């Protein structure tokens, strides 16, 4: 789901003392009653501009998507709710992909309900002790589902059952913690002679006017109990059948009837909600293989992955590339793809000082890669210093216009310099934590930039700094909640501090500043070549006797993210022996991690040496014979565990399907270029270097998409409206 909280207008009551002119506001996003995101706090304004986007996976079923606007006051313990916008799941398709203004509705605790209750009701006739006939009403609450979390915990529910009619009696029953089953018994009699505790005198004609009301509450123990919802069922439902069992959705108190509220303002939102109907894995094989072939297609603009980015650029920007990046990452195909698209962008870059500064297919793919593989890197590097900034909360304002009364600009400047020094030091000393894939990509960018602008010795550094500083660390400092470094947005003062630190980091990361500091220039890229392993091992010599002291020599073996050393002769195998099995396993794991993106990585190896004219492991006499054992499978540092390739391929299919008209236009453009041998006007919207190769890819895509659509149709998996079940 992609959400954009745009802006609010005229917040608070339209008149009176409750006008919220002196309060800061923020907005929260909730699935049912569980808050999942919140914006930062905005300074005193009744029409704040939020301008924040949130993209997230929905991990569970839900009934309602809600946006709450709160006022934050320094003199109140609790934030003051101003109003809300609630959209039921089945209505999301009406607003999908469009910006809409929503009128804020009042926030009533008794209207904040979700979940359903399973009821069974029976009506029996009994003979009382004095011989009169009475009716017994049995209400059993079998189960509840979808009840909200209370303070992040499962609720502790109990029920009250009320018989509404000529006579009224309430039976309240509390249950054990975290249990949602209740049993109550009710008796209704037509005879006034029996005066039992749960018996009522009801006229014959009033029997069917009775109504059963079931309320659910959360037992607050020492706190106030919280209303969870209610449902009402007429007794006349038992007229033809003495037993009835059904699920009922919980409703607001009094069925949500309210008087007309004051004008609380409005909220501009854009909601994009999609559901993935994932088919069995074999259905995606053709499309998945076509996408995985993309890094090998020449030119890269004719690949299926690049075509997808081209046709979806106008509708969803480059959001369609995220599942492509995840799919290629899972299959170790991302590095060659990123290298190719970066090379294509550099071909169209005329000035070295503008390298990788725009929002393009290449920069977006690299951004997505850094966000996926760099999460733990950011946590190790920035989280400790960010926690210190949040907890110490020192003032760092240096703008004379924004200084508050009593602020000392010199003290603030020292505070800011101290924070910047700690952040920058954490970054420059973090090379050992940098993910190998990021270092491999940066090394590739350095080489491409130097080749494109050979006369500029500094471009190799600015090519990397535009990503590592401007698009990675500076963004994470500015919005730590986006990278899960903090749970919520900072308050306005800390937010201002983070903004100043982020701007300084960007300045330090720009080439204009780095050119004055050779040390920083070295730290920026060269420290990315970091030592991973450095241990003493035993080197086995080749061509000597199997036994004897001279057969083994002690050597230091050094592994960095770019190379393995030691060996004296180029292209000759090196055999070493670790000290024990644990150390052997550590070596294998490290080497697998470092070499997982190596395009020249072998698939097999010889576990023994070539001695006396043959391999000791398989007795083959040819020294160049391929290995007899498969190499250790590559590791993705838990990335594979988080990527569902079928789901990512389904998302790619949905993006292609929603842009079939653009795909057809691109196909027509390729055909026109082939016939007229030139760039036509309709081709300017696409990147077409080789029209014949691109045309071939598009035709293959069309066949694959049609086949996959047929699978969906046969399964009945797609609905007419997006976002509906």
XYZ file of C-alpha atoms in Angstrom:
725
model
C 0.000 0.000 0.000
C 1.263 3.466 -0.909
C -0.146 6.403 1.057
C 0.454 10.107 0.619
C -0.603 12.432 3.424
C -0.755 15.736 1.574
C -2.135 18.582 3.614
C -4.929 19.636 5.943
C -7.174 22.684 5.867
C -9.019 24.636 8.559
C -8.403 22.162 11.382
C -10.576 22.300 14.470
C -14.057 23.714 15.165
C -15.016 26.535 12.825
C -15.507 28.960 15.704
C -15.195 29.343 19.434
C -12.347 29.018 21.922
C -11.351 25.559 20.664
C -9.825 26.894 17.449
C -6.408 25.208 17.200
C -4.270 28.175 16.258
C -1.702 27.727 19.012
C -1.202 23.963 18.779
C 1.130 21.806 16.700
C -0.488 18.977 14.748
C 0.428 15.600 13.317
C -1.329 12.814 11.450
C -1.368 9.067 12.171
C -2.232 6.102 9.941
C -4.018 3.102 11.442
C -5.138 -0.298 10.255
C -8.360 -0.724 12.178
C -7.271 0.632 15.582
C -3.586 -0.230 15.336
C -1.334 2.721 14.520
C 1.270 1.865 11.883
C 2.743 5.268 10.947
C 2.679 8.886 11.954
C 3.891 12.082 10.368
C 6.205 14.494 12.089
C 4.772 17.255 14.237
C 4.105 20.481 12.364
C 4.368 23.938 13.860
C 1.355 26.007 14.805
C -0.949 26.041 11.800
C -4.574 25.196 11.102
C -3.636 24.284 7.519
C -0.397 22.247 7.788
C 1.303 20.747 4.756
C 2.399 17.186 5.589
C 3.701 16.042 2.201
C 4.798 12.597 3.374
C 4.609 9.252 1.579
C 4.346 5.856 3.257
C 4.815 2.525 1.500
C 4.235 -0.664 3.451
C 3.089 -4.256 3.223
C -0.125 -5.112 5.037
C 0.732 -8.097 7.250
C -2.790 -9.093 8.305
C -6.464 -8.839 7.354
C -8.116 -5.517 8.150
C -11.502 -3.850 7.884
C -10.731 -0.161 7.887
C -7.902 2.230 6.993
C -8.011 5.341 9.170
C -6.191 8.667 9.327
C -6.285 10.620 12.597
C -5.262 14.231 13.031
C -4.047 15.173 16.523
C -3.121 18.415 18.206
C -0.023 18.283 20.403
C 0.047 20.602 23.382
C 2.828 21.097 25.898
C 0.302 21.539 28.696
C -1.698 18.347 28.127
C -0.628 14.820 28.976
C -2.543 13.308 26.080
C -2.624 14.445 22.479
C -5.960 15.979 21.535
C -7.781 14.206 18.654
C -9.136 16.697 16.131
C -10.816 14.378 13.667
C -10.410 11.338 11.496
C -10.930 9.922 8.011
C -11.957 6.257 7.921
C -12.156 4.246 4.675
C -13.489 0.704 4.739
C -11.451 -1.872 2.862
C -14.186 -2.561 0.319
C -14.303 1.167 -0.558
C -10.566 1.671 -1.143
C -10.869 1.004 -4.864
C -12.985 4.172 -5.232
C -10.023 6.332 -4.253
C -7.155 4.184 -5.586
C -4.388 6.230 -7.213
C -6.256 9.540 -6.945
C -5.883 12.569 -4.714
C -9.055 13.315 -2.750
C -10.137 15.769 -0.083
C -11.863 14.091 2.879
C -13.953 15.839 5.509
C -12.715 15.081 9.020
C -15.199 13.267 11.251
C -15.293 13.484 15.057
C -13.353 10.886 17.042
C -15.726 9.114 19.422
C -14.263 6.303 21.572
C -17.592 4.473 21.332
C -17.463 4.503 17.544
C -13.932 3.074 17.232
C -14.912 -0.565 16.758
C -13.716 -3.547 14.759
C -14.118 -7.301 14.762
C -17.063 -9.663 14.821
C -18.818 -11.959 17.257
C -20.231 -15.455 16.705
C -23.603 -15.839 18.455
C -25.912 -18.802 18.989
C -29.445 -18.132 20.280
C -32.086 -20.650 21.329
C -35.670 -20.198 22.526
C -37.072 -23.074 24.586
C -40.321 -23.649 26.463
C -39.987 -24.835 30.065
C -42.372 -25.723 32.881
C -41.574 -23.876 36.098
C -41.816 -25.254 39.634
C -45.415 -24.049 40.040
C -46.463 -25.639 36.739
C -46.625 -22.503 34.615
C -45.063 -22.350 31.141
C -42.187 -20.007 30.496
C -39.796 -19.399 27.628
C -36.080 -19.750 28.137
C -33.769 -17.680 25.964
C -30.213 -18.981 25.733
C -27.513 -16.717 24.287
C -24.116 -18.266 23.740
C -21.148 -16.217 22.534
C -19.090 -18.858 20.810
C -16.110 -16.807 19.678
C -14.856 -13.371 18.672
C -12.498 -12.440 15.854
C -10.584 -9.338 14.863
C -10.804 -7.554 18.195
C -8.392 -4.603 18.436
C -5.073 -4.449 20.203
C -5.193 -2.390 23.403
C -1.895 -0.633 24.135
C -0.198 -3.075 21.800
C -1.563 -6.143 23.616
C -4.402 -8.555 22.933
C -7.487 -7.289 24.676
C -9.025 -8.863 27.804
C -12.715 -8.917 26.781
C -15.934 -9.481 28.645
C -19.527 -9.178 27.501
C -22.727 -7.634 28.743
C -26.004 -8.947 27.361
C -29.090 -6.784 27.569
C -32.659 -7.743 26.726
C -34.277 -4.577 25.397
C -38.095 -4.372 25.489
C -40.901 -4.014 28.016
C -38.619 -5.459 30.671
C -34.858 -4.964 30.906
C -32.217 -6.930 32.731
C -28.428 -7.006 32.370
C -26.214 -9.946 33.035
C -22.507 -9.079 33.096
C -19.948 -11.837 32.844
C -16.177 -11.369 32.924
C -13.948 -14.032 31.441
C -10.387 -15.132 31.832
C -7.627 -13.094 30.237
C -7.229 -13.376 26.454
C -10.332 -15.606 26.135
C -13.266 -14.686 23.913
C -15.964 -17.270 24.692
C -19.009 -16.503 26.804
C -22.174 -18.366 27.776
C -25.269 -16.656 29.252
C -28.756 -17.928 29.940
C -31.901 -15.824 29.881
C -35.473 -16.642 30.766
C -38.578 -14.801 29.602
C -41.973 -15.786 31.010
C -45.593 -14.907 30.242
C -46.656 -15.754 33.779
C -46.442 -13.200 36.582
C -46.751 -15.854 39.237
C -43.114 -16.850 38.980
C -40.764 -14.248 40.432
C -37.339 -15.776 39.719
C -34.335 -13.493 39.437
C -34.030 -13.774 35.652
C -37.731 -13.947 34.808
C -39.836 -11.108 33.415
C -43.518 -10.627 32.810
C -43.979 -10.008 29.092
C -47.234 -9.660 27.199
C -47.793 -12.183 24.397
C -47.825 -9.541 21.682
C -44.555 -8.029 22.963
C -42.464 -11.176 22.659
C -41.304 -10.403 19.108
C -40.490 -6.819 20.065
C -37.675 -7.952 22.297
C -34.113 -7.262 21.151
C -30.895 -8.874 22.317
C -27.987 -6.446 22.656
C -24.501 -7.864 23.136
C -21.744 -5.410 24.108
C -18.064 -6.264 24.286
C -15.721 -4.399 26.613
C -12.036 -4.609 27.429
C -11.325 -5.138 31.108
C -9.078 -2.218 31.989
C -8.218 -3.552 35.468
C -7.013 -0.364 37.171
C -7.747 1.771 34.083
C -11.121 2.576 32.580
C -12.803 -0.212 30.612
C -12.759 0.293 26.832
C -15.826 -0.215 24.646
C -15.089 -2.724 21.850
C -18.413 -2.723 20.014
C -21.956 -4.011 20.122
C -24.466 -5.914 18.037
C -28.267 -6.100 18.245
C -30.418 -9.092 17.218
C -34.231 -9.190 17.243
C -35.836 -12.121 19.060
C -38.271 -12.526 16.171
C -35.436 -14.185 14.251
C -36.346 -17.230 16.353
C -39.995 -17.171 15.232
C -39.679 -19.980 12.682
C -36.631 -21.689 14.051
C -35.973 -22.081 17.740
C -32.203 -21.936 17.185
C -30.089 -19.455 15.246
C -26.301 -19.249 14.799
C -24.435 -16.519 12.872
C -21.473 -14.110 12.797
C -22.245 -10.425 13.440
C -19.983 -7.455 12.783
C -19.510 -5.268 15.830
C -21.115 -1.841 15.467
C -20.547 1.536 17.166
C -22.589 2.309 20.242
C -26.136 3.232 19.272
C -25.390 2.104 15.667
C -23.261 5.194 15.198
C -26.112 7.710 15.174
C -24.723 11.164 15.888
C -25.803 14.718 15.641
C -24.311 16.833 12.875
C -20.718 17.653 13.896
C -18.921 20.942 13.636
C -16.688 21.588 10.662
C -13.412 19.982 11.793
C -11.480 20.661 8.601
C -10.394 18.419 5.759
C -7.457 16.214 4.779
C -5.995 15.632 1.319
C -4.933 12.024 0.751
C -3.758 9.774 -2.042
C -4.228 6.051 -1.487
C -2.866 3.300 -3.736
C -3.964 -0.128 -2.550
C -3.307 -3.375 -4.398
C -3.831 -7.015 -3.575
C -1.574 -9.680 -5.012
C -3.360 -12.792 -6.239
C -0.385 -15.128 -6.364
C -0.687 -18.199 -8.566
C 1.324 -21.445 -8.265
C 5.017 -20.956 -8.928
C 5.159 -22.713 -12.352
C 2.779 -20.080 -13.776
C 5.454 -17.393 -13.338
C 8.394 -19.303 -14.785
C 8.286 -17.688 -18.241
C 7.996 -14.097 -16.979
C 10.544 -14.677 -14.227
C 13.089 -16.095 -16.690
C 12.497 -13.182 -19.051
C 13.199 -10.690 -16.253
C 16.281 -12.593 -15.048
C 17.674 -12.520 -18.595
C 17.630 -8.693 -18.539
C 21.267 -8.137 -17.421
C 22.494 -10.118 -20.442
C 20.466 -8.256 -23.080
C 22.442 -5.898 -25.317
C 21.670 -3.042 -25.281
C 20.230 -2.977 -21.771
C 17.414 -0.656 -22.926
C 15.980 -3.598 -24.903
C 15.669 -5.774 -21.763
C 12.333 -6.614 -20.184
C 13.310 -4.885 -16.926
C 14.231 -1.632 -18.675
C 11.080 -1.757 -20.821
C 8.985 -2.022 -17.651
C 10.619 1.085 -16.201
C 10.066 2.933 -19.474
C 6.356 2.216 -19.865
C 5.478 2.783 -16.196
C 7.449 6.020 -15.782
C 4.490 8.326 -16.424
C 1.910 6.400 -14.352
C 3.744 5.241 -11.209
C 7.180 6.755 -11.707
C 9.856 4.172 -11.022
C 7.892 2.340 -8.298
C 7.510 -0.571 -10.718
C 11.248 -1.210 -10.443
C 11.196 -2.281 -6.780
C 9.942 -5.842 -7.462
C 12.471 -6.072 -10.304
C 15.314 -5.120 -7.956
C 14.139 -7.631 -5.351
C 13.800 -10.417 -7.917
C 17.236 -9.815 -9.437
C 18.757 -9.517 -5.965
C 17.382 -12.877 -4.924
C 18.924 -14.555 -7.985
C 22.314 -12.772 -7.803
C 21.585 -10.877 -11.021
C 21.347 -7.366 -9.638
C 24.986 -6.245 -9.911
C 25.323 -6.745 -13.698
C 21.934 -5.084 -14.250
C 22.862 -2.027 -12.165
C 26.203 -1.786 -13.957
C 24.490 -1.811 -17.345
C 21.805 0.780 -16.539
C 24.411 3.036 -14.901
C 26.568 2.802 -18.029
C 23.554 3.745 -20.156
C 22.879 6.818 -18.021
C 26.502 7.894 -18.185
C 26.352 7.792 -21.994
C 23.721 10.550 -21.803
C 25.544 12.588 -19.107
C 27.416 15.528 -20.596
C 28.858 17.204 -17.481
C 30.821 15.420 -14.782
C 29.377 17.626 -12.037
C 25.834 16.385 -12.787
C 26.663 12.699 -12.584
C 23.865 10.602 -11.035
C 22.113 13.691 -9.647
C 18.693 13.214 -11.305
C 15.830 10.813 -10.680
C 16.390 8.134 -13.295
C 15.945 4.413 -13.746
C 19.537 3.794 -12.689
C 19.488 6.018 -9.590
C 16.131 4.607 -8.470
C 17.326 1.013 -8.774
C 20.467 1.773 -6.789
C 18.393 3.621 -4.178
C 16.134 0.595 -3.785
C 19.143 -1.704 -3.529
C 20.688 0.389 -0.738
C 17.417 0.454 1.216
C 17.086 -3.331 0.983
C 20.635 -4.471 1.738
C 21.711 -1.477 3.841
C 19.194 -1.642 6.691
C 21.497 -3.358 9.157
C 24.363 -1.154 7.965
C 22.399 1.966 8.896
C 21.420 0.456 12.235
C 25.035 -0.266 13.173
C 26.331 3.051 11.869
C 23.694 5.645 12.771
C 21.342 4.294 15.421
C 23.654 4.798 18.446
C 24.416 8.439 17.584
C 20.786 9.151 16.631
C 19.621 7.774 19.982
C 22.050 10.141 21.687
C 20.691 13.096 19.678
C 17.098 12.248 20.608
C 17.860 11.707 24.290
C 20.168 14.692 24.871
C 17.962 17.039 22.799
C 20.476 19.877 22.617
C 19.490 22.999 20.719
C 21.421 23.395 17.473
C 19.634 26.302 15.787
C 22.111 28.662 14.118
C 19.738 30.691 11.957
C 19.405 34.125 13.660
C 15.823 34.429 12.413
C 14.784 31.163 14.106
C 16.629 31.626 17.399
C 14.432 31.589 20.494
C 14.737 33.989 23.380
C 17.672 33.023 25.564
C 19.423 30.912 22.905
C 23.167 31.326 22.499
C 24.191 30.892 18.874
C 27.794 30.011 19.795
C 26.661 27.237 22.131
C 24.236 25.986 19.483
C 27.023 25.986 16.912
C 29.196 23.879 19.209
C 26.303 21.451 19.735
C 25.776 21.122 15.985
C 29.484 20.661 15.310
C 29.638 17.948 17.964
C 26.700 16.061 16.476
C 28.026 16.367 12.921
C 31.446 15.138 14.027
C 29.930 12.066 15.698
C 27.715 11.252 12.714
C 30.481 11.766 10.164
C 32.982 9.787 12.233
C 30.497 6.917 12.518
C 30.113 6.941 8.737
C 33.809 7.063 7.872
C 34.625 4.321 10.387
C 31.852 2.021 9.200
C 33.640 0.447 6.239
C 33.778 -3.003 7.832
C 29.969 -2.999 8.132
C 29.242 -1.888 4.569
C 27.416 -4.712 2.718
C 29.614 -6.321 0.045
C 27.009 -5.733 -2.671
C 26.997 -1.987 -1.999
C 30.790 -1.906 -2.211
C 30.700 -3.904 -5.447
C 28.205 -1.459 -6.960
C 30.248 1.562 -5.846
C 33.416 0.067 -7.305
C 31.580 -0.458 -10.582
C 30.357 3.153 -10.541
C 33.905 4.413 -9.981
C 35.169 2.479 -12.968
C 32.317 3.604 -15.225
C 32.678 7.258 -14.206
C 36.465 7.246 -14.782
C 35.971 5.695 -18.206
C 33.276 8.229 -19.173
C 35.232 11.286 -17.982
C 38.923 10.260 -18.126
C 40.137 13.865 -17.880
C 38.456 14.417 -14.508
C 40.348 12.630 -11.695
C 37.683 13.477 -9.135
C 34.601 12.125 -10.888
C 35.159 8.611 -9.503
C 34.519 9.991 -6.018
C 31.548 12.202 -6.851
C 29.891 9.244 -8.616
C 29.854 7.371 -5.312
C 29.246 10.328 -2.998
C 26.010 11.163 -4.803
C 24.666 7.848 -3.525
C 26.377 7.022 -0.244
C 26.052 10.509 1.243
C 23.271 12.339 -0.573
C 20.870 9.423 -1.132
C 21.677 7.125 1.775
C 23.170 8.543 4.961
C 21.793 12.095 4.634
C 18.264 10.787 3.959
C 18.447 8.349 6.890
C 19.555 11.145 9.246
C 16.743 13.389 8.050
C 14.015 10.718 8.323
C 15.214 7.990 10.722
C 11.688 6.598 11.121
C 11.603 5.708 7.406
C 14.552 3.340 7.913
C 13.248 1.926 11.229
C 15.994 3.736 13.145
C 13.323 5.402 15.302
C 9.724 4.381 15.868
C 8.107 7.794 15.353
C 8.751 11.176 13.836
C 10.855 13.500 15.985
C 9.374 16.574 17.590
C 9.895 19.920 15.782
C 13.094 20.876 17.632
C 14.847 17.538 17.077
C 13.564 17.505 13.508
C 15.260 20.853 12.942
C 18.504 19.474 14.428
C 18.375 16.465 12.104
C 17.745 18.759 9.140
C 20.861 20.792 9.936
C 22.969 17.651 10.391
C 21.631 16.159 7.153
C 22.405 19.320 5.186
C 25.931 19.340 6.572
C 26.437 15.686 5.643
C 25.225 16.477 2.122
C 27.707 19.353 1.907
C 30.533 17.145 3.093
C 29.468 14.532 0.563
C 29.404 16.945 -2.359
C 32.515 17.203 -4.473
C 32.943 20.931 -3.824
C 33.696 20.237 -0.179
C 35.566 17.000 -0.656
C 38.035 18.570 -3.078
C 39.380 20.596 -0.169
C 39.920 17.547 1.991
C 42.008 14.727 0.621
C 41.510 12.620 3.729
C 37.733 12.656 3.370
C 38.096 11.763 -0.305
C 40.048 8.664 0.675
C 37.607 7.699 3.395
C 34.704 8.075 1.021
C 35.642 5.265 -1.314
C 38.968 3.707 -0.481
C 37.877 2.697 2.985
C 35.179 0.670 1.294
C 37.993 -1.785 0.590
C 37.889 -3.302 4.042
C 39.567 -6.310 5.613
C 37.141 -9.074 6.453
C 39.523 -11.878 7.443
C 43.236 -11.796 8.279
C 44.609 -15.025 9.736
C 47.619 -17.320 9.700
C 47.115 -20.478 7.621
C 49.243 -23.298 6.254
C 50.025 -23.037 2.521
C 50.437 -26.322 0.721
C 53.125 -26.325 -1.956
C 52.454 -27.864 -5.370
C 54.410 -30.665 -7.055
C 56.228 -31.845 -3.925
C 56.076 -34.998 -1.899
C 52.893 -35.693 -0.049
C 54.691 -35.869 3.286
C 57.428 -33.819 4.836
C 57.940 -30.511 6.631
C 58.624 -28.568 3.459
C 55.195 -29.492 2.093
C 53.486 -26.854 4.289
C 54.479 -23.288 5.090
C 52.861 -20.715 7.328
C 51.423 -17.732 5.491
C 49.088 -14.858 6.316
C 45.946 -14.974 4.242
C 44.030 -11.703 3.851
C 40.479 -11.345 2.542
C 38.949 -7.991 1.668
C 35.669 -7.254 -0.038
C 37.599 -6.962 -3.312
C 40.355 -9.560 -3.277
C 41.892 -12.613 -1.676
C 45.670 -12.628 -1.161
C 48.239 -14.361 -0.849
C 49.535 -16.231 -3.916
C 52.771 -15.689 -5.860
C 51.835 -16.904 -9.345
C 48.920 -15.431 -11.246
C 46.115 -17.783 -12.313
C 47.512 -20.628 -10.191
C 45.311 -22.283 -7.571
C 46.127 -21.731 -3.918
C 45.446 -24.490 -1.396
C 45.344 -23.650 2.282
C 44.411 -25.588 5.371
C 42.468 -23.984 8.214
C 43.226 -24.722 11.843
C 39.981 -26.549 12.608
C 36.523 -27.312 11.251
C 34.958 -24.196 12.812
C 37.555 -21.978 11.188
C 37.046 -23.823 7.894
C 33.334 -23.080 8.018
C 34.047 -19.420 8.806
C 36.326 -19.163 5.781
C 33.762 -20.781 3.493
C 31.022 -18.448 4.713
C 33.158 -15.310 4.319
C 34.429 -16.287 0.879
C 30.907 -17.140 -0.272
C 29.625 -13.776 0.919
C 32.417 -11.827 -0.764
C 32.259 -13.699 -4.070
C 28.492 -14.025 -4.436
C 28.348 -11.285 -7.091
C 31.582 -12.271 -8.833
C 30.716 -12.843 -12.530
C 33.748 -15.136 -12.924
C 32.860 -17.324 -9.969
C 33.311 -21.050 -10.702
C 30.488 -23.515 -10.133
C 32.767 -26.485 -9.349
C 36.180 -27.067 -7.733
C 38.698 -29.786 -6.853
C 38.820 -30.367 -3.083
C 42.315 -31.893 -3.324
C 45.628 -30.936 -4.942
C 47.051 -31.789 -8.362
C 50.082 -33.916 -7.492
C 52.119 -36.382 -9.533
C 50.230 -35.776 -12.760
C 46.680 -36.241 -11.437
C 44.053 -34.735 -9.140
C 44.069 -36.575 -5.828
C 40.295 -36.188 -5.460
C 39.076 -37.614 -8.777
C 42.302 -39.060 -10.322
C 41.802 -37.005 -13.512
C 45.120 -36.501 -15.278
C 44.252 -33.263 -17.096
C 45.077 -30.315 -14.825
C 42.486 -28.077 -16.560
C 39.623 -30.554 -15.990
C 36.597 -28.792 -14.345
C 36.151 -29.434 -10.652
C 34.541 -32.612 -9.391
C 32.625 -30.971 -6.515
C 30.068 -28.128 -6.617
C 31.067 -24.853 -5.018
C 29.307 -23.745 -1.864
C 25.991 -22.071 -2.574
C 26.087 -18.300 -2.325
C 24.592 -16.593 0.683
C 22.445 -13.475 0.689
C 22.732 -12.581 4.358
C 19.066 -13.352 5.092
C 17.883 -11.344 2.084
C 16.548 -14.466 0.397
C 14.373 -15.218 3.396
C 12.502 -11.944 2.941
C 11.876 -12.180 -0.805
C 8.952 -14.126 -2.238
C 9.881 -14.435 -5.915
C 6.390 -15.513 -6.996
C 4.853 -12.492 -5.338
C 7.444 -10.139 -6.824
C 6.817 -11.618 -10.280
C 3.058 -11.186 -9.800
C 3.660 -7.511 -9.010
C 5.746 -7.161 -12.151
C 2.874 -8.739 -14.082
C 0.366 -6.321 -12.563
C 2.528 -3.329 -13.554
C 2.849 -4.635 -17.104
C -0.906 -5.332 -17.254
C -1.847 -1.839 -16.122
C 0.454 -0.347 -18.787
C -0.383 -2.561 -21.779
C -1.449 0.470 -23.804
C 1.975 2.063 -23.246
C 3.640 -1.234 -24.109
C 1.722 -1.252 -27.390
C 2.821 2.320 -28.133
C 6.424 1.329 -27.510
C 6.025 -1.627 -29.861
C 4.583 0.679 -32.533
C 7.471 3.103 -32.014
C 9.997 0.302 -32.552
C 8.223 -0.762 -35.735
C 8.181 2.839 -36.988
C 11.909 3.290 -36.316
C 12.704 0.078 -38.175
C 10.649 1.121 -41.223
C 11.640 4.783 -41.391
C 15.173 4.266 -40.075
C 15.079 7.198 -37.729
C 13.825 8.638 -34.470
C 10.125 9.459 -34.798
C 8.181 11.875 -32.625
C 6.258 9.093 -30.853
C 9.589 7.493 -29.864
C 10.749 10.381 -27.678
C 8.848 9.035 -24.666
C 10.905 5.813 -24.669
C 14.552 4.772 -24.612
C 15.006 2.771 -27.801
C 18.608 2.148 -28.849
C 18.029 -0.986 -30.892
C 14.464 -1.050 -32.287
C 14.692 -4.624 -33.587
C 15.938 -6.077 -30.291
C 13.446 -4.012 -28.299
C 10.615 -5.088 -30.617
C 11.617 -8.737 -30.106
C 11.526 -8.317 -26.327
C 8.115 -6.612 -26.391
C 6.607 -9.364 -28.583
C 7.931 -12.002 -26.191
C 6.574 -10.031 -23.251
C 3.144 -9.859 -24.882
C 2.983 -13.621 -25.290
C 4.097 -14.243 -21.717
C 1.642 -11.705 -20.277
C -1.265 -13.140 -22.275
C -0.456 -16.625 -21.044
C -0.245 -15.470 -17.419
C -3.502 -13.544 -17.789
C -5.143 -16.751 -19.018
C -3.963 -18.510 -15.850
C -5.530 -15.742 -13.767
C -8.797 -15.908 -15.675
C -9.013 -19.678 -15.349
C -8.450 -19.438 -11.607
C -10.897 -16.571 -11.205
C -8.201 -14.824 -9.223
C -8.627 -11.317 -10.580
C -11.458 -8.979 -9.683
C -12.895 -6.151 -11.731
C -11.978 -3.550 -9.162
C -8.539 -3.228 -7.575
C -8.409 -3.492 -3.826
C -11.528 -5.641 -3.411
C -11.801 -9.186 -2.158
